[in-house]
Structures are given as C-alpha cells and as structure tokens.
PDB file of C-alpha atoms in Angstrom:
ATOM      1  CA  ALA A   1      -1.278  -7.189 -31.741  1.00 77.00           C
ATOM      2  CA  GLN A   2       0.955  -8.839 -29.385  1.00 83.00           C
ATOM      3  CA  SER A   3       0.837 -12.603 -28.524  1.00 90.00           C
ATOM      4  CA  VAL A   4       2.812 -15.505 -27.398  1.00 94.00           C
ATOM      5  CA  THR A   5       2.645 -19.357 -28.206  1.00 96.00           C
ATOM      6  CA  GLN A   6       3.846 -21.917 -25.878  1.00 97.00           C
ATOM      7  CA  LEU A   7       4.654 -24.715 -28.297  1.00 97.00           C
ATOM      8  CA  ASP A   8       4.071 -27.542 -25.851  1.00 96.00           C
ATOM      9  CA  SER A   9       0.868 -27.984 -23.611  1.00 95.00           C
ATOM     10  CA  HIS A  10       2.729 -30.756 -21.664  1.00 97.00           C
ATOM     11  CA  VAL A  11       6.295 -31.599 -21.010  1.00 98.00           C
ATOM     12  CA  SER A  12       7.479 -34.508 -19.055  1.00 98.00           C
ATOM     13  CA  VAL A  13      10.827 -35.009 -17.839  1.00 97.00           C
ATOM     14  CA  SER A  14      12.875 -37.203 -15.237  1.00 97.00           C
ATOM     15  CA  GLU A  15      14.323 -35.766 -12.087  1.00 97.00           C
ATOM     16  CA  GLY A  16      17.825 -34.476 -12.743  1.00 97.00           C
ATOM     17  CA  THR A  17      17.317 -33.926 -16.420  1.00 97.00           C
ATOM     18  CA  PRO A  18      17.172 -30.671 -18.105  1.00 98.00           C
ATOM     19  CA  VAL A  19      13.960 -28.645 -18.724  1.00 98.00           C
ATOM     20  CA  LEU A  20      13.116 -26.775 -21.873  1.00 98.00           C
ATOM     21  CA  LEU A  21       9.734 -24.873 -22.071  1.00 98.00           C
ATOM     22  CA  ARG A  22       9.270 -23.233 -25.335  1.00 98.00           C
ATOM     23  CA  CYS A  23       7.560 -19.925 -26.103  1.00 98.00           C
ATOM     24  CA  ASN A  24       7.443 -17.902 -29.283  1.00 97.00           C
ATOM     25  CA  TYR A  25       6.305 -14.202 -29.232  1.00 95.00           C
ATOM     26  CA  SER A  26       4.879 -11.723 -31.821  1.00 93.00           C
ATOM     27  CA  SER A  27       4.901  -8.090 -31.232  1.00 86.00           C
ATOM     28  CA  SER A  28       4.963  -4.860 -33.291  1.00 80.00           C
ATOM     29  CA  TYR A  29       6.465  -3.073 -30.292  1.00 79.00           C
ATOM     30  CA  SER A  30       9.610  -3.784 -28.160  1.00 79.00           C
ATOM     31  CA  PRO A  31       8.067  -6.256 -25.875  1.00 84.00           C
ATOM     32  CA  SER A  32       8.545  -7.130 -22.085  1.00 86.00           C
ATOM     33  CA  LEU A  33       8.328 -11.125 -21.691  1.00 91.00           C
ATOM     34  CA  PHE A  34       7.710 -12.859 -18.420  1.00 93.00           C
ATOM     35  CA  TRP A  35       7.420 -16.578 -17.145  1.00 96.00           C
ATOM     36  CA  TYR A  36       5.095 -17.223 -14.341  1.00 95.00           C
ATOM     37  CA  VAL A  37       4.675 -20.416 -12.501  1.00 96.00           C
ATOM     38  CA  GLN A  38       1.488 -22.132 -11.009  1.00 94.00           C
ATOM     39  CA  HIS A  39       1.779 -24.915  -8.566  1.00 93.00           C
ATOM     40  CA  PRO A  40      -1.455 -26.967  -8.000  1.00 88.00           C
ATOM     41  CA  ASN A  41      -4.123 -24.844  -6.053  1.00 83.00           C
ATOM     42  CA  LYS A  42      -2.127 -21.701  -5.891  1.00 86.00           C
ATOM     43  CA  GLY A  43      -1.902 -18.435  -7.606  1.00 88.00           C
ATOM     44  CA  LEU A  44       0.776 -17.404 -10.188  1.00 91.00           C
ATOM     45  CA  GLN A  45       4.128 -16.368  -9.028  1.00 93.00           C
ATOM     46  CA  LEU A  46       6.608 -14.679 -11.155  1.00 92.00           C
ATOM     47  CA  LEU A  47       9.719 -16.721 -12.156  1.00 95.00           C
ATOM     48  CA  LEU A  48      11.514 -14.031 -14.297  1.00 94.00           C
ATOM     49  CA  LYS A  49      11.073 -11.127 -16.692  1.00 90.00           C
ATOM     50  CA  TYR A  50      12.871  -9.585 -19.509  1.00 90.00           C
ATOM     51  CA  THR A  51      12.507  -5.882 -20.009  1.00 81.00           C
ATOM     52  CA  SER A  52      15.051  -4.764 -22.641  1.00 76.00           C
ATOM     53  CA  ALA A  53      18.109  -5.238 -20.435  1.00 75.00           C
ATOM     54  CA  ALA A  54      20.413  -8.327 -20.623  1.00 84.00           C
ATOM     55  CA  THR A  55      18.967 -10.991 -23.054  1.00 89.00           C
ATOM     56  CA  LEU A  56      19.970 -13.775 -20.647  1.00 94.00           C
ATOM     57  CA  VAL A  57      17.496 -13.602 -17.591  1.00 94.00           C
ATOM     58  CA  LYS A  58      17.993 -15.388 -14.528  1.00 95.00           C
ATOM     59  CA  GLY A  59      14.890 -16.103 -12.208  1.00 94.00           C
ATOM     60  CA  ILE A  60      14.158 -17.995  -9.119  1.00 94.00           C
ATOM     61  CA  ASN A  61      14.519 -21.699  -8.354  1.00 94.00           C
ATOM     62  CA  GLY A  62      17.420 -22.088 -10.915  1.00 96.00           C
ATOM     63  CA  PHE A  63      15.479 -21.182 -14.160  1.00 97.00           C
ATOM     64  CA  GLU A  64      16.614 -18.861 -16.817  1.00 97.00           C
ATOM     65  CA  ALA A  65      15.422 -17.675 -20.127  1.00 97.00           C
ATOM     66  CA  GLU A  66      17.207 -16.143 -23.056  1.00 94.00           C
ATOM     67  CA  PHE A  67      15.206 -13.266 -25.344  1.00 94.00           C
ATOM     68  CA  LYS A  68      16.174 -13.918 -28.975  1.00 94.00           C
ATOM     69  CA  LYS A  69      15.044 -11.336 -31.266  1.00 91.00           C
ATOM     70  CA  SER A  70      16.094 -13.015 -34.311  1.00 92.00           C
ATOM     71  CA  GLU A  71      14.054 -16.132 -33.373  1.00 94.00           C
ATOM     72  CA  THR A  72      11.257 -14.264 -31.733  1.00 94.00           C
ATOM     73  CA  SER A  73      11.757 -16.672 -28.642  1.00 96.00           C
ATOM     74  CA  PHE A  74      11.898 -16.621 -24.947  1.00 97.00           C
ATOM     75  CA  HIS A  75      12.443 -20.252 -24.118  1.00 98.00           C
ATOM     76  CA  LEU A  76      12.621 -21.272 -20.206  1.00 98.00           C
ATOM     77  CA  THR A  77      15.255 -23.643 -19.024  1.00 98.00           C
ATOM     78  CA  LYS A  78      16.633 -25.312 -16.137  1.00 98.00           C
ATOM     79  CA  PRO A  79      19.757 -27.490 -15.988  1.00 97.00           C
ATOM     80  CA  SER A  80      18.361 -30.173 -13.764  1.00 97.00           C
ATOM     81  CA  ALA A  81      14.675 -30.694 -12.901  1.00 97.00           C
ATOM     82  CA  HIS A  82      13.558 -31.177  -9.281  1.00 97.00           C
ATOM     83  CA  MET A  83      10.236 -32.739  -8.227  1.00 96.00           C
ATOM     84  CA  SER A  84       9.308 -29.294  -6.636  1.00 95.00           C
ATOM     85  CA  ASP A  85       9.081 -28.114 -10.270  1.00 97.00           C
ATOM     86  CA  ALA A  86       6.149 -29.888 -11.202  1.00 97.00           C
ATOM     87  CA  ALA A  87       3.699 -27.013 -12.035  1.00 97.00           C
ATOM     88  CA  GLU A  88       2.020 -25.100 -14.886  1.00 96.00           C
ATOM     89  CA  TYR A  89       4.243 -22.438 -16.627  1.00 97.00           C
ATOM     90  CA  PHE A  90       2.815 -19.480 -18.526  1.00 96.00           C
ATOM     91  CA  CYS A  91       4.792 -17.328 -20.904  1.00 96.00           C
ATOM     92  CA  VAL A  92       3.426 -13.505 -21.009  1.00 92.00           C
ATOM     93  CA  ILE A  93       3.883 -10.594 -22.986  1.00 90.00           C
ATOM     94  CA  THR A  94       3.236  -6.984 -22.370  1.00 82.00           C
ATOM     95  CA  LYS A  95       3.658  -3.842 -24.511  1.00 67.00           C
ATOM     96  CA  GLY A  96       6.637  -2.185 -23.251  1.00 56.00           C
ATOM     97  CA  GLY A  97       5.815   0.338 -20.634  1.00 55.00           C
ATOM     98  CA  SER A  98       2.178  -0.976 -20.478  1.00 57.00           C
ATOM     99  CA  ASN A  99       2.083  -3.298 -17.657  1.00 56.00           C
ATOM    100  CA  TYR A 100      -1.725  -3.794 -17.607  1.00 64.00           C
ATOM    101  CA  LYS A 101      -1.825  -5.247 -21.120  1.00 72.00           C
ATOM    102  CA  LEU A 102      -0.680  -8.575 -20.270  1.00 82.00           C
ATOM    103  CA  THR A 103      -1.379 -11.516 -22.882  1.00 87.00           C
ATOM    104  CA  PHE A 104      -0.933 -14.924 -21.309  1.00 91.00           C
ATOM    105  CA  GLY A 105       0.151 -17.992 -23.298  1.00 94.00           C
ATOM    106  CA  LYS A 106      -2.081 -21.105 -22.632  1.00 94.00           C
ATOM    107  CA  GLY A 107       0.321 -22.873 -20.433  1.00 95.00           C
ATOM    108  CA  THR A 108       2.707 -25.791 -20.476  1.00 96.00           C
ATOM    109  CA  LEU A 109       2.223 -28.429 -17.729  1.00 96.00           C
ATOM    110  CA  LEU A 110       5.531 -29.806 -16.501  1.00 97.00           C
ATOM    111  CA  THR A 111       5.618 -33.210 -15.136  1.00 97.00           C
ATOM    112  CA  VAL A 112       8.728 -34.441 -13.139  1.00 97.00           C
ATOM    113  CA  ASN A 113       9.021 -38.140 -12.964  1.00 96.00           C
ATOM    114  CA  PRO A 114      11.108 -39.815 -10.135  1.00 94.00           C
TER     115      PRO A 114
ATOM    116  CA  ASP B   1      -1.226 -13.751   5.830  1.00 61.00           C
ATOM    117  CA  ALA B   2      -1.333 -13.429   2.309  1.00 70.00           C
ATOM    118  CA  ASP B   3      -0.912 -10.290   0.443  1.00 91.00           C
ATOM    119  CA  VAL B   4      -3.697 -10.819  -1.936  1.00 95.00           C
ATOM    120  CA  THR B   5      -6.562 -12.445  -0.285  1.00 96.00           C
ATOM    121  CA  GLN B   6      -9.805 -13.865  -2.185  1.00 97.00           C
ATOM    122  CA  THR B   7     -12.926 -15.003  -0.756  1.00 96.00           C
ATOM    123  CA  PRO B   8     -14.686 -17.353  -1.268  1.00 96.00           C
ATOM    124  CA  ARG B   9     -12.028 -20.070  -2.427  1.00 95.00           C
ATOM    125  CA  ASN B  10     -14.857 -22.195  -3.497  1.00 96.00           C
ATOM    126  CA  ARG B  11     -18.393 -21.589  -4.360  1.00 97.00           C
ATOM    127  CA  ILE B  12     -20.998 -23.602  -6.002  1.00 97.00           C
ATOM    128  CA  THR B  13     -24.152 -21.892  -7.231  1.00 96.00           C
ATOM    129  CA  LYS B  14     -27.152 -22.061  -9.538  1.00 96.00           C
ATOM    130  CA  THR B  15     -27.830 -20.691 -13.058  1.00 97.00           C
ATOM    131  CA  GLY B  16     -29.485 -17.035 -12.430  1.00 96.00           C
ATOM    132  CA  LYS B  17     -27.981 -16.539  -9.082  1.00 96.00           C
ATOM    133  CA  ARG B  18     -26.029 -13.222  -8.309  1.00 96.00           C
ATOM    134  CA  ILE B  19     -22.550 -14.033  -7.196  1.00 96.00           C
ATOM    135  CA  MET B  20     -19.675 -11.694  -5.631  1.00 97.00           C
ATOM    136  CA  LEU B  21     -16.178 -12.575  -5.406  1.00 98.00           C
ATOM    137  CA  GLU B  22     -14.206 -10.384  -3.064  1.00 98.00           C
ATOM    138  CA  CYS B  23     -10.321  -9.422  -3.185  1.00 98.00           C
ATOM    139  CA  SER B  24      -8.483  -7.523  -0.623  1.00 97.00           C
ATOM    140  CA  GLN B  25      -4.754  -6.698  -0.777  1.00 96.00           C
ATOM    141  CA  THR B  26      -2.081  -5.287   1.863  1.00 95.00           C
ATOM    142  CA  LYS B  27       0.681  -4.663  -0.663  1.00 91.00           C
ATOM    143  CA  GLY B  28      -0.429  -0.996  -1.096  1.00 90.00           C
ATOM    144  CA  HIS B  29      -0.668  -1.398  -4.661  1.00 89.00           C
ATOM    145  CA  ASP B  30      -2.625   0.980  -6.815  1.00 89.00           C
ATOM    146  CA  ARG B  31      -3.531  -1.396  -9.521  1.00 90.00           C
ATOM    147  CA  MET B  32      -5.783  -4.340  -9.345  1.00 93.00           C
ATOM    148  CA  TYR B  33      -6.998  -6.973 -11.953  1.00 94.00           C
ATOM    149  CA  TRP B  34      -9.596  -9.759 -12.321  1.00 96.00           C
ATOM    150  CA  TYR B  35      -8.386 -12.745 -14.411  1.00 95.00           C
ATOM    151  CA  ARG B  36     -10.514 -15.777 -15.432  1.00 96.00           C
ATOM    152  CA  GLN B  37      -8.666 -19.114 -16.017  1.00 94.00           C
ATOM    153  CA  ASP B  38      -9.951 -22.020 -18.149  1.00 92.00           C
ATOM    154  CA  PRO B  39      -8.210 -25.236 -18.734  1.00 84.00           C
ATOM    155  CA  GLY B  40      -5.913 -24.940 -21.671  1.00 82.00           C
ATOM    156  CA  LEU B  41      -6.862 -21.324 -22.211  1.00 84.00           C
ATOM    157  CA  GLY B  42      -4.454 -19.461 -20.052  1.00 87.00           C
ATOM    158  CA  LEU B  43      -5.716 -16.498 -18.074  1.00 91.00           C
ATOM    159  CA  GLN B  44      -7.988 -13.720 -19.656  1.00 92.00           C
ATOM    160  CA  LEU B  45      -8.484 -10.268 -18.353  1.00 92.00           C
ATOM    161  CA  ILE B  46     -12.001  -9.397 -17.292  1.00 95.00           C
ATOM    162  CA  TYR B  47     -11.570  -6.014 -15.633  1.00 95.00           C
ATOM    163  CA  TYR B  48      -8.769  -3.934 -14.236  1.00 93.00           C
ATOM    164  CA  SER B  49      -8.521  -0.788 -12.199  1.00 93.00           C
ATOM    165  CA  PHE B  50      -5.679   1.853 -11.870  1.00 89.00           C
ATOM    166  CA  ASP B  51      -7.162   3.540  -8.819  1.00 88.00           C
ATOM    167  CA  VAL B  52     -10.662   3.821  -7.287  1.00 91.00           C
ATOM    168  CA  LYS B  53     -11.883   6.089  -9.729  1.00 92.00           C
ATOM    169  CA  ASP B  54     -10.480   4.180 -12.833  1.00 92.00           C
ATOM    170  CA  ILE B  55     -12.052   1.160 -14.077  1.00 94.00           C
ATOM    171  CA  ASN B  56     -11.644  -0.462 -17.343  1.00 92.00           C
ATOM    172  CA  LYS B  57     -13.103  -3.358 -19.445  1.00 93.00           C
ATOM    173  CA  GLY B  58     -10.609  -6.184 -20.031  1.00 91.00           C
ATOM    174  CA  GLU B  59     -10.874  -8.696 -23.012  1.00 88.00           C
ATOM    175  CA  ILE B  60     -14.100 -10.759 -21.535  1.00 94.00           C
ATOM    176  CA  SER B  61     -16.288  -8.307 -19.531  1.00 95.00           C
ATOM    177  CA  ASP B  62     -19.592  -9.204 -20.643  1.00 95.00           C
ATOM    178  CA  GLY B  63     -21.669 -10.637 -17.847  1.00 95.00           C
ATOM    179  CA  TYR B  64     -19.415  -9.349 -15.236  1.00 97.00           C
ATOM    180  CA  SER B  65     -19.204  -6.108 -13.262  1.00 97.00           C
ATOM    181  CA  VAL B  66     -16.848  -4.872 -10.709  1.00 97.00           C
ATOM    182  CA  SER B  67     -16.351  -2.267  -7.713  1.00 97.00           C
ATOM    183  CA  ARG B  68     -13.296  -0.931  -6.386  1.00 96.00           C
ATOM    184  CA  GLN B  69     -14.531   0.169  -2.881  1.00 92.00           C
ATOM    185  CA  ALA B  70     -11.209   1.265  -1.669  1.00 94.00           C
ATOM    186  CA  GLN B  71      -7.597   0.999  -2.859  1.00 93.00           C
ATOM    187  CA  ALA B  72      -7.232  -2.344  -1.161  1.00 95.00           C
ATOM    188  CA  LYS B  73     -10.412  -3.911  -2.162  1.00 97.00           C
ATOM    189  CA  PHE B  74     -11.863  -4.923  -5.718  1.00 98.00           C
ATOM    190  CA  SER B  75     -14.912  -7.083  -6.214  1.00 98.00           C
ATOM    191  CA  LEU B  76     -16.016  -8.961  -9.091  1.00 98.00           C
ATOM    192  CA  SER B  77     -19.903  -9.526  -9.525  1.00 97.00           C
ATOM    193  CA  LEU B  78     -21.936 -11.855 -11.743  1.00 96.00           C
ATOM    194  CA  GLU B  79     -25.306 -10.567 -11.901  1.00 92.00           C
ATOM    195  CA  SER B  80     -26.900 -13.501 -13.316  1.00 95.00           C
ATOM    196  CA  ALA B  81     -24.600 -16.592 -13.338  1.00 96.00           C
ATOM    197  CA  ILE B  82     -24.610 -19.142 -16.234  1.00 96.00           C
ATOM    198  CA  PRO B  83     -22.724 -22.350 -16.661  1.00 96.00           C
ATOM    199  CA  ASN B  84     -20.065 -21.132 -18.956  1.00 95.00           C
ATOM    200  CA  GLN B  85     -18.918 -18.837 -16.237  1.00 97.00           C
ATOM    201  CA  THR B  86     -17.624 -21.848 -14.310  1.00 97.00           C
ATOM    202  CA  ALA B  87     -14.049 -21.325 -13.914  1.00 96.00           C
ATOM    203  CA  LEU B  88     -11.097 -20.197 -11.783  1.00 96.00           C
ATOM    204  CA  TYR B  89     -10.971 -16.589 -10.939  1.00 97.00           C
ATOM    205  CA  PHE B  90      -7.814 -14.690  -9.850  1.00 96.00           C
ATOM    206  CA  CYS B  91      -7.267 -11.205  -8.436  1.00 96.00           C
ATOM    207  CA  ALA B  92      -3.859  -9.533  -9.036  1.00 94.00           C
ATOM    208  CA  THR B  93      -2.277  -6.442  -8.099  1.00 92.00           C
ATOM    209  CA  SER B  94       0.721  -4.322  -9.572  1.00 87.00           C
ATOM    210  CA  ASP B  95       2.584  -1.444  -8.445  1.00 81.00           C
ATOM    211  CA  PHE B  96       2.545   1.391 -11.056  1.00 69.00           C
ATOM    212  CA  ARG B  97       5.533   2.938  -9.202  1.00 66.00           C
ATOM    213  CA  ALA B  98       7.559  -0.139 -10.291  1.00 57.00           C
ATOM    214  CA  GLY B  99       8.041   1.639 -13.564  1.00 56.00           C
ATOM    215  CA  GLY B 100       5.972  -0.761 -15.617  1.00 54.00           C
ATOM    216  CA  SER B 101       7.839  -3.808 -14.914  1.00 62.00           C
ATOM    217  CA  GLY B 102       4.597  -6.004 -15.317  1.00 65.00           C
ATOM    218  CA  GLU B 103       4.921  -8.112 -12.206  1.00 81.00           C
ATOM    219  CA  LEU B 104       1.589  -9.030 -11.098  1.00 87.00           C
ATOM    220  CA  PHE B 105       0.970 -10.407  -7.467  1.00 91.00           C
ATOM    221  CA  PHE B 106      -1.791 -13.071  -7.454  1.00 93.00           C
ATOM    222  CA  GLY B 107      -4.398 -14.267  -4.962  1.00 94.00           C
ATOM    223  CA  GLU B 108      -4.690 -18.078  -4.739  1.00 93.00           C
ATOM    224  CA  GLY B 109      -7.964 -18.080  -6.666  1.00 94.00           C
ATOM    225  CA  SER B 110     -11.761 -18.554  -6.361  1.00 96.00           C
ATOM    226  CA  ARG B 111     -13.256 -21.692  -7.968  1.00 96.00           C
ATOM    227  CA  LEU B 112     -16.871 -20.965  -9.161  1.00 97.00           C
ATOM    228  CA  THR B 113     -19.002 -23.571 -10.282  1.00 96.00           C
ATOM    229  CA  VAL B 114     -22.631 -22.696 -11.864  1.00 96.00           C
ATOM    230  CA  LEU B 115     -24.803 -25.508 -12.115  1.00 95.00           C
TER     231      LEU B 115
END
C-alpha cells in the first residue's frame, strides 16, 4: 500500500528565511506525488506535482520540491518565506495513473513570524 | 463565482438528525469526491464518483451515503448524524481527460457540528 509521512506537524520560520517541509513516501508502484496548500477557511489548492518527469518540480508562489527515489522523499522548499505562506500543507501520493486513489499526509502547519 | 460550490458552509445539528451536504461544480469535470478532514488526520475519502452511474465507496463510507444527481451535482447525506461525524467536509472534482494527473479542485468546505 502507498503512504506518505509528513515528518513535522508544525514548522515555524521567520519572514525572509528558508522553508523546508518534509515528506517521505512509501509505494510499491511508480508514484505520483503532490503538495497541496490550505489557507485558513479555504479549500485545498495544488502547489505542485511530480508525475515521473523532471525530479525537481517548480510550483506556484516560489515553492519547489525534489523527488528523491533513493531517499523516498519529496520535500517542499522555498528560499524565502512570506507572511502569506502561513497555511497548512499536505503531501499527497497516488498510484501512477490512478488519480482517484489519493492518500493524504496528516499535514504540516507552517507559521511565519514577522 | 467559485468553480466548486458547497452548501451549507456551516451547519449545527443534533444527534439522530438527517443532514445533506450539497456540491455543485461548473468545471465540467466528470469525477467528483467527498472528503472528510479532522484536525491532525489529513483528509479521508468518503465516496467518489466517476460519472452519474458510477459511485464508489472510499476509506470511511460507513454512516454516509451519496447521490450523483447530474454530472455537476454530488450530494453527501448523513442519515442519522452522530457526534463523531463532526468534521470539515470537502467536495472535490477532477478531470479524467487530464490523463490521470491527480489534480483535485476543492470547494471551500462545509463545517458540520453534531451535538
């Protein structure tokens, strides 16, 4: 069975400093991996996705993630945090080609301090 | 207007009452989903539908039922609500024609409280 583990339930950074949100995955198949963001009182929005093309994936709002098969990781990064980045972030895995069987991580709450 | 609209956005009800949450979409997508979000647990799939005649149970379907009235409408019902169904519920859509990319488009959620 496929699964994702978000290693931190809460990450706190200062504005202007780098962001690192960690996600490890487990899958018997070639996975597709995603990061979604949820701002307060909003639905989830896709940040970026990996679907077996380039291992370094760029998303919206300056975020990027690198698929590392040897480390079974898909960590989300951003060079410089903005106050507007404060939100909850979800790492998501799906079996390749089966986009209805998504498995969500438990989420990482990102706090950005002024 | 939002592409995926959920009603109601907030609802407080009592144990044993029947509740319906409604979802409509203007994206023209064939696939629709209902998820439940609990703090610290991520999202769990309740039901999903590939088209009007194709409805499938997800991970946590017990105590829930759904109806796909049209391609654009997908309703979730709690026949007899209980307190542990207190949660935030999300409707989502996806487009099969996107080739299985996995991108879901979410509504803004329906917060249900069962007393």
